Amino acid sequence: MIQTPCPSCGGNVDFKSRFSVFQVCPYCTSMLVRTDMNVEMVGKMAQLAADMSPFQLGTTGRFEKRHFEILGKQKLVYSEGNWNEWYLMFDDGREGWLGEAQGFLMVSFPVKNFMIPDLGTLSAGSMIEIHKESYHVEDIKSVTCEGGVGELPVPGVKGRRSTSVDLVGPAKSFANIDYAGHGDRLYLGRYAEFEELQFSNLRELDGW
């Protein structure tokens, strides 16, 4: 873990994940970008509107026998709705994401050393082979980041635009390609049930 003072307010800011490059100061909401051991302030983060998610920074859980903690969140919107992406750090040092969309939960991990196809070659129904498994394109949509909290491996800046491509694979597996100006990324994972993830430290909601 790296601890550094916020250049705006002086409060201690923790970077728990070695992959994190972006952090919102929990004291003054300054947006901080980490470059090696230096931290630079790049603006202020507008407060995200409250939603009915049961998750929060510090929520923990288990996925396939490995413990994880939620370190950050970004909210993404598109023409027909929105969803939350929660940044996870696993106890073995691996990073991942918990997607929360329309009652579905998806756990995914970044895939390295994969030749991502050009966006212009994809359309609904297109097939891509990933790790010797076939995935077909289910959806292509333009998305905008509404903001972020905590620490993230990508800039959770309000107004950041990208194109999200969702792919469906065998059984409960899925893939996502994020085409963005800060670098195209492929994520691979599967759908998961709430009870399976054994959450702790959930947010308290009225009626739960």
mmCIF file of C-alpha atoms in Angstrom:
data_model
loop_
_atom_site.group_PDB
_atom_site.id
_atom_site.type_symbol
_atom_site.label_atom_id
_atom_site.label_comp_id
_atom_site.label_asym_id
_atom_site.label_seq_id
_atom_site.Cartn_x
_atom_site.Cartn_y
_atom_site.Cartn_z
ATOM 1 C CA MET A 1 0.000 0.000 0.000
ATOM 2 C CA ILE A 2 1.159 3.542 -0.808
ATOM 3 C CA GLN A 3 0.081 6.415 1.437
ATOM 4 C CA THR A 4 0.538 9.984 0.243
ATOM 5 C CA PRO A 5 -0.764 13.405 1.306
ATOM 6 C CA CYS A 6 -3.419 15.012 -0.871
ATOM 7 C CA PRO A 7 -1.800 18.002 -2.619
ATOM 8 C CA SER A 8 -5.022 19.977 -2.072
ATOM 9 C CA CYS A 9 -5.976 19.417 1.591
ATOM 10 C CA GLY A 10 -3.039 17.455 3.025
ATOM 11 C CA GLY A 11 -5.177 14.507 4.135
ATOM 12 C CA ASN A 12 -3.644 11.035 3.880
ATOM 13 C CA VAL A 13 -4.738 9.169 0.746
ATOM 14 C CA ASP A 14 -4.150 5.412 0.454
ATOM 15 C CA PHE A 15 -3.481 3.535 -2.775
ATOM 16 C CA LYS A 16 -4.034 -0.097 -1.776
ATOM 17 C CA SER A 17 -3.714 -1.554 -5.288
ATOM 18 C CA ARG A 18 -0.472 -1.350 -7.251
ATOM 19 C CA PHE A 19 -2.595 -1.033 -10.406
ATOM 20 C CA SER A 20 -4.474 2.086 -9.237
ATOM 21 C CA VAL A 21 -3.593 5.343 -10.985
ATOM 22 C CA PHE A 22 -6.655 7.410 -10.055
ATOM 23 C CA GLN A 23 -8.061 8.309 -6.645
ATOM 24 C CA VAL A 24 -10.695 10.660 -5.270
ATOM 25 C CA CYS A 25 -9.566 12.223 -1.995
ATOM 26 C CA PRO A 26 -12.091 11.147 0.667
ATOM 27 C CA TYR A 27 -11.672 14.474 2.499
ATOM 28 C CA CYS A 28 -11.905 17.179 -0.198
ATOM 29 C CA THR A 29 -13.049 15.183 -3.319
ATOM 30 C CA SER A 30 -9.984 16.291 -5.296
ATOM 31 C CA MET A 31 -9.244 14.061 -8.294
ATOM 32 C CA LEU A 32 -5.714 12.688 -7.954
ATOM 33 C CA VAL A 33 -3.583 10.943 -10.569
ATOM 34 C CA ARG A 34 -0.587 8.845 -9.508
ATOM 35 C CA THR A 35 2.575 8.805 -11.612
ATOM 36 C CA ASP A 36 5.179 6.524 -10.041
ATOM 37 C CA MET A 37 5.505 7.950 -6.515
ATOM 38 C CA ASN A 38 4.100 11.403 -7.308
ATOM 39 C CA VAL A 39 0.461 12.436 -6.988
ATOM 40 C CA GLU A 40 -1.035 15.299 -8.992
ATOM 41 C CA MET A 41 -4.381 17.034 -8.491
ATOM 42 C CA VAL A 42 -6.371 17.305 -11.724
ATOM 43 C CA GLY A 43 -9.643 18.843 -10.509
ATOM 44 C CA LYS A 44 -12.632 18.242 -8.257
ATOM 45 C CA MET A 45 -15.058 15.322 -8.444
ATOM 46 C CA ALA A 46 -18.760 16.139 -8.378
ATOM 47 C CA GLN A 47 -20.651 13.997 -5.857
ATOM 48 C CA LEU A 48 -22.353 10.975 -7.402
ATOM 49 C CA ALA A 49 -26.119 10.790 -6.982
ATOM 50 C CA ALA A 50 -27.216 8.206 -4.419
ATOM 51 C CA ASP A 51 -28.593 4.928 -5.757
ATOM 52 C CA MET A 52 -29.981 1.717 -4.258
ATOM 53 C CA SER A 53 -26.788 -0.323 -4.540
ATOM 54 C CA PRO A 54 -26.008 -2.387 -1.418
ATOM 55 C CA PHE A 55 -22.257 -2.053 -2.071
ATOM 56 C CA GLN A 56 -19.820 0.567 -0.820
ATOM 57 C CA LEU A 57 -16.089 1.171 -0.514
ATOM 58 C CA GLY A 58 -14.789 -1.409 1.954
ATOM 59 C CA THR A 59 -17.380 -4.078 1.130
ATOM 60 C CA THR A 60 -15.664 -7.468 1.054
ATOM 61 C CA GLY A 61 -16.571 -10.816 -0.460
ATOM 62 C CA ARG A 62 -15.318 -14.057 -1.979
ATOM 63 C CA PHE A 63 -15.173 -15.256 -5.566
ATOM 64 C CA GLU A 64 -14.013 -18.773 -6.402
ATOM 65 C CA LYS A 65 -12.428 -19.148 -2.926
ATOM 66 C CA ARG A 66 -10.519 -15.858 -3.110
ATOM 67 C CA HIS A 67 -11.235 -12.899 -0.837
ATOM 68 C CA PHE A 68 -11.665 -9.415 -2.315
ATOM 69 C CA GLU A 69 -12.302 -5.849 -1.160
ATOM 70 C CA ILE A 70 -14.062 -3.046 -3.059
ATOM 71 C CA LEU A 71 -11.637 -0.150 -3.488
ATOM 72 C CA GLY A 72 -13.447 2.101 -5.961
ATOM 73 C CA LYS A 73 -16.487 2.714 -8.093
ATOM 74 C CA GLN A 74 -17.315 4.316 -11.406
ATOM 75 C CA LYS A 75 -20.838 4.939 -12.694
ATOM 76 C CA LEU A 76 -21.445 4.635 -16.444
ATOM 77 C CA VAL A 77 -24.474 5.885 -18.338
ATOM 78 C CA TYR A 78 -25.804 5.271 -21.840
ATOM 79 C CA SER A 79 -28.947 6.108 -23.801
ATOM 80 C CA GLU A 80 -31.090 3.427 -22.120
ATOM 81 C CA GLY A 81 -29.809 3.425 -18.550
ATOM 82 C CA ASN A 82 -26.732 3.126 -16.341
ATOM 83 C CA TRP A 83 -24.686 0.651 -14.350
ATOM 84 C CA ASN A 84 -22.034 0.560 -11.618
ATOM 85 C CA GLU A 85 -18.558 -0.877 -11.910
ATOM 86 C CA TRP A 86 -16.823 -1.647 -8.614
ATOM 87 C CA TYR A 87 -13.050 -2.026 -8.596
ATOM 88 C CA LEU A 88 -11.837 -5.088 -6.651
ATOM 89 C CA MET A 89 -8.519 -6.023 -5.082
ATOM 90 C CA PHE A 90 -8.051 -9.731 -4.286
ATOM 91 C CA ASP A 91 -5.906 -11.017 -1.439
ATOM 92 C CA ASP A 92 -3.515 -12.627 -3.940
ATOM 93 C CA GLY A 93 -2.793 -9.209 -5.467
ATOM 94 C CA ARG A 94 -4.998 -9.670 -8.513
ATOM 95 C CA GLU A 95 -7.338 -6.869 -9.643
ATOM 96 C CA GLY A 96 -10.879 -7.320 -10.932
ATOM 97 C CA TRP A 97 -14.268 -5.693 -11.396
ATOM 98 C CA LEU A 98 -17.771 -6.294 -10.090
ATOM 99 C CA GLY A 99 -20.363 -5.121 -12.593
ATOM 100 C CA GLU A 100 -23.810 -4.275 -11.212
ATOM 101 C CA ALA A 101 -26.468 -3.803 -13.875
ATOM 102 C CA GLN A 102 -30.254 -4.256 -13.743
ATOM 103 C CA GLY A 103 -30.070 -6.794 -10.934
ATOM 104 C CA PHE A 104 -27.267 -8.832 -12.498
ATOM 105 C CA LEU A 105 -23.766 -9.215 -11.041
ATOM 106 C CA MET A 106 -20.691 -9.941 -13.145
ATOM 107 C CA VAL A 107 -17.109 -10.522 -11.974
ATOM 108 C CA SER A 108 -14.398 -9.944 -14.548
ATOM 109 C CA PHE A 109 -10.637 -9.602 -14.877
ATOM 110 C CA PRO A 110 -8.445 -7.703 -17.348
ATOM 111 C CA VAL A 111 -6.911 -9.833 -20.092
ATOM 112 C CA LYS A 112 -3.338 -9.035 -21.122
ATOM 113 C CA ASN A 113 -1.531 -9.865 -24.363
ATOM 114 C CA PHE A 114 -4.662 -10.175 -26.508
ATOM 115 C CA MET A 115 -4.987 -8.592 -29.930
ATOM 116 C CA ILE A 116 -8.164 -6.526 -29.567
ATOM 117 C CA PRO A 117 -10.002 -6.226 -32.912
ATOM 118 C CA ASP A 118 -10.709 -2.835 -34.456
ATOM 119 C CA LEU A 119 -14.064 -1.499 -33.350
ATOM 120 C CA GLY A 120 -15.101 -0.941 -36.968
ATOM 121 C CA THR A 121 -14.926 -4.691 -37.666
ATOM 122 C CA LEU A 122 -17.533 -5.539 -35.015
ATOM 123 C CA SER A 123 -21.313 -5.623 -35.192
ATOM 124 C CA ALA A 124 -24.104 -7.434 -33.354
ATOM 125 C CA GLY A 125 -23.584 -11.174 -33.817
ATOM 126 C CA SER A 126 -19.871 -10.945 -34.696
ATOM 127 C CA MET A 127 -17.781 -13.805 -33.332
ATOM 128 C CA ILE A 128 -14.464 -13.480 -31.457
ATOM 129 C CA GLU A 129 -12.310 -16.327 -30.169
ATOM 130 C CA ILE A 130 -10.871 -15.701 -26.694
ATOM 131 C CA HIS A 131 -8.750 -18.358 -24.993
ATOM 132 C CA LYS A 132 -10.031 -20.933 -27.500
ATOM 133 C CA GLU A 133 -13.679 -20.187 -26.653
ATOM 134 C CA SER A 134 -16.159 -18.482 -29.004
ATOM 135 C CA TYR A 135 -17.868 -15.271 -27.909
ATOM 136 C CA HIS A 136 -20.460 -13.375 -29.916
ATOM 137 C CA VAL A 137 -21.134 -9.642 -29.781
ATOM 138 C CA GLU A 138 -24.410 -8.972 -27.988
ATOM 139 C CA ASP A 139 -24.355 -5.192 -27.690
ATOM 140 C CA ILE A 140 -22.331 -2.139 -28.759
ATOM 141 C CA LYS A 141 -23.073 1.169 -27.045
ATOM 142 C CA SER A 142 -21.593 4.603 -26.429
ATOM 143 C CA VAL A 143 -21.128 5.262 -22.713
ATOM 144 C CA THR A 144 -20.209 8.243 -20.560
ATOM 145 C CA CYS A 145 -18.641 8.136 -17.126
ATOM 146 C CA GLU A 146 -20.782 9.998 -14.602
ATOM 147 C CA GLY A 147 -17.981 10.014 -12.036
ATOM 148 C CA GLY A 148 -16.061 7.867 -9.608
ATOM 149 C CA VAL A 149 -15.088 7.411 -5.964
ATOM 150 C CA GLY A 150 -12.188 5.663 -4.264
ATOM 151 C CA GLU A 151 -9.240 4.352 -6.257
ATOM 152 C CA LEU A 152 -9.378 3.099 -9.826
ATOM 153 C CA PRO A 153 -6.967 1.795 -12.497
ATOM 154 C CA VAL A 154 -8.604 4.123 -15.078
ATOM 155 C CA PRO A 155 -9.583 7.809 -14.844
ATOM 156 C CA GLY A 156 -13.073 7.887 -13.271
ATOM 157 C CA VAL A 157 -13.582 11.408 -14.560
ATOM 158 C CA LYS A 158 -17.065 12.799 -15.174
ATOM 159 C CA GLY A 159 -17.685 13.115 -18.913
ATOM 160 C CA ARG A 160 -15.124 10.537 -20.095
ATOM 161 C CA ARG A 161 -16.533 8.829 -23.186
ATOM 162 C CA SER A 162 -15.906 5.348 -24.531
ATOM 163 C CA THR A 163 -17.543 2.553 -26.506
ATOM 164 C CA SER A 164 -18.515 -0.606 -24.627
ATOM 165 C CA VAL A 165 -18.851 -3.932 -26.445
ATOM 166 C CA ASP A 166 -20.529 -6.795 -24.548
ATOM 167 C CA LEU A 167 -19.910 -10.382 -25.635
ATOM 168 C CA VAL A 168 -21.553 -13.629 -24.527
ATOM 169 C CA GLY A 169 -19.653 -16.898 -24.215
ATOM 170 C CA PRO A 170 -20.397 -20.467 -23.114
ATOM 171 C CA ALA A 171 -22.321 -21.158 -19.895
ATOM 172 C CA LYS A 172 -22.307 -17.997 -17.713
ATOM 173 C CA SER A 173 -19.145 -16.504 -19.203
ATOM 174 C CA PHE A 174 -18.998 -13.065 -20.782
ATOM 175 C CA ALA A 175 -16.449 -10.599 -22.101
ATOM 176 C CA ASN A 176 -16.333 -6.844 -22.464
ATOM 177 C CA ILE A 177 -14.142 -4.637 -24.625
ATOM 178 C CA ASP A 178 -13.778 -1.020 -23.585
ATOM 179 C CA TYR A 179 -12.680 1.207 -26.458
ATOM 180 C CA ALA A 180 -11.440 4.432 -24.892
ATOM 181 C CA GLY A 181 -8.915 7.179 -25.459
ATOM 182 C CA HIS A 182 -6.831 6.019 -22.485
ATOM 183 C CA GLY A 183 -6.325 2.580 -24.074
ATOM 184 C CA ASP A 184 -8.541 -0.276 -25.257
ATOM 185 C CA ARG A 185 -9.065 -3.045 -22.696
ATOM 186 C CA LEU A 186 -10.523 -6.556 -22.727
ATOM 187 C CA TYR A 187 -12.181 -8.064 -19.634
ATOM 188 C CA LEU A 188 -13.212 -11.672 -19.207
ATOM 189 C CA GLY A 189 -15.431 -13.147 -16.506
ATOM 190 C CA ARG A 190 -18.785 -14.666 -15.667
ATOM 191 C CA TYR A 191 -22.139 -13.906 -14.086
ATOM 192 C CA ALA A 192 -22.422 -14.577 -10.347
ATOM 193 C CA GLU A 193 -25.212 -14.874 -7.806
ATOM 194 C CA PHE A 194 -25.402 -12.473 -4.858
ATOM 195 C CA GLU A 195 -25.283 -15.259 -2.245
ATOM 196 C CA GLU A 196 -22.327 -16.912 -3.958
ATOM 197 C CA LEU A 197 -20.117 -13.851 -3.372
ATOM 198 C CA GLN A 198 -20.488 -13.939 0.440
ATOM 199 C CA PHE A 199 -20.484 -10.167 0.930
ATOM 200 C CA SER A 200 -19.668 -8.424 4.219
ATOM 201 C CA ASN A 201 -19.800 -4.754 5.240
ATOM 202 C CA LEU A 202 -22.691 -3.956 2.926
ATOM 203 C CA ARG A 203 -24.337 -0.555 2.882
ATOM 204 C CA GLU A 204 -27.402 -0.242 5.075
ATOM 205 C CA LEU A 205 -30.566 0.436 3.071
ATOM 206 C CA ASP A 206 -34.056 1.122 4.345
ATOM 207 C CA GLY A 207 -36.204 -1.977 4.068
ATOM 208 C CA TRP A 208 -33.294 -4.468 3.975
#
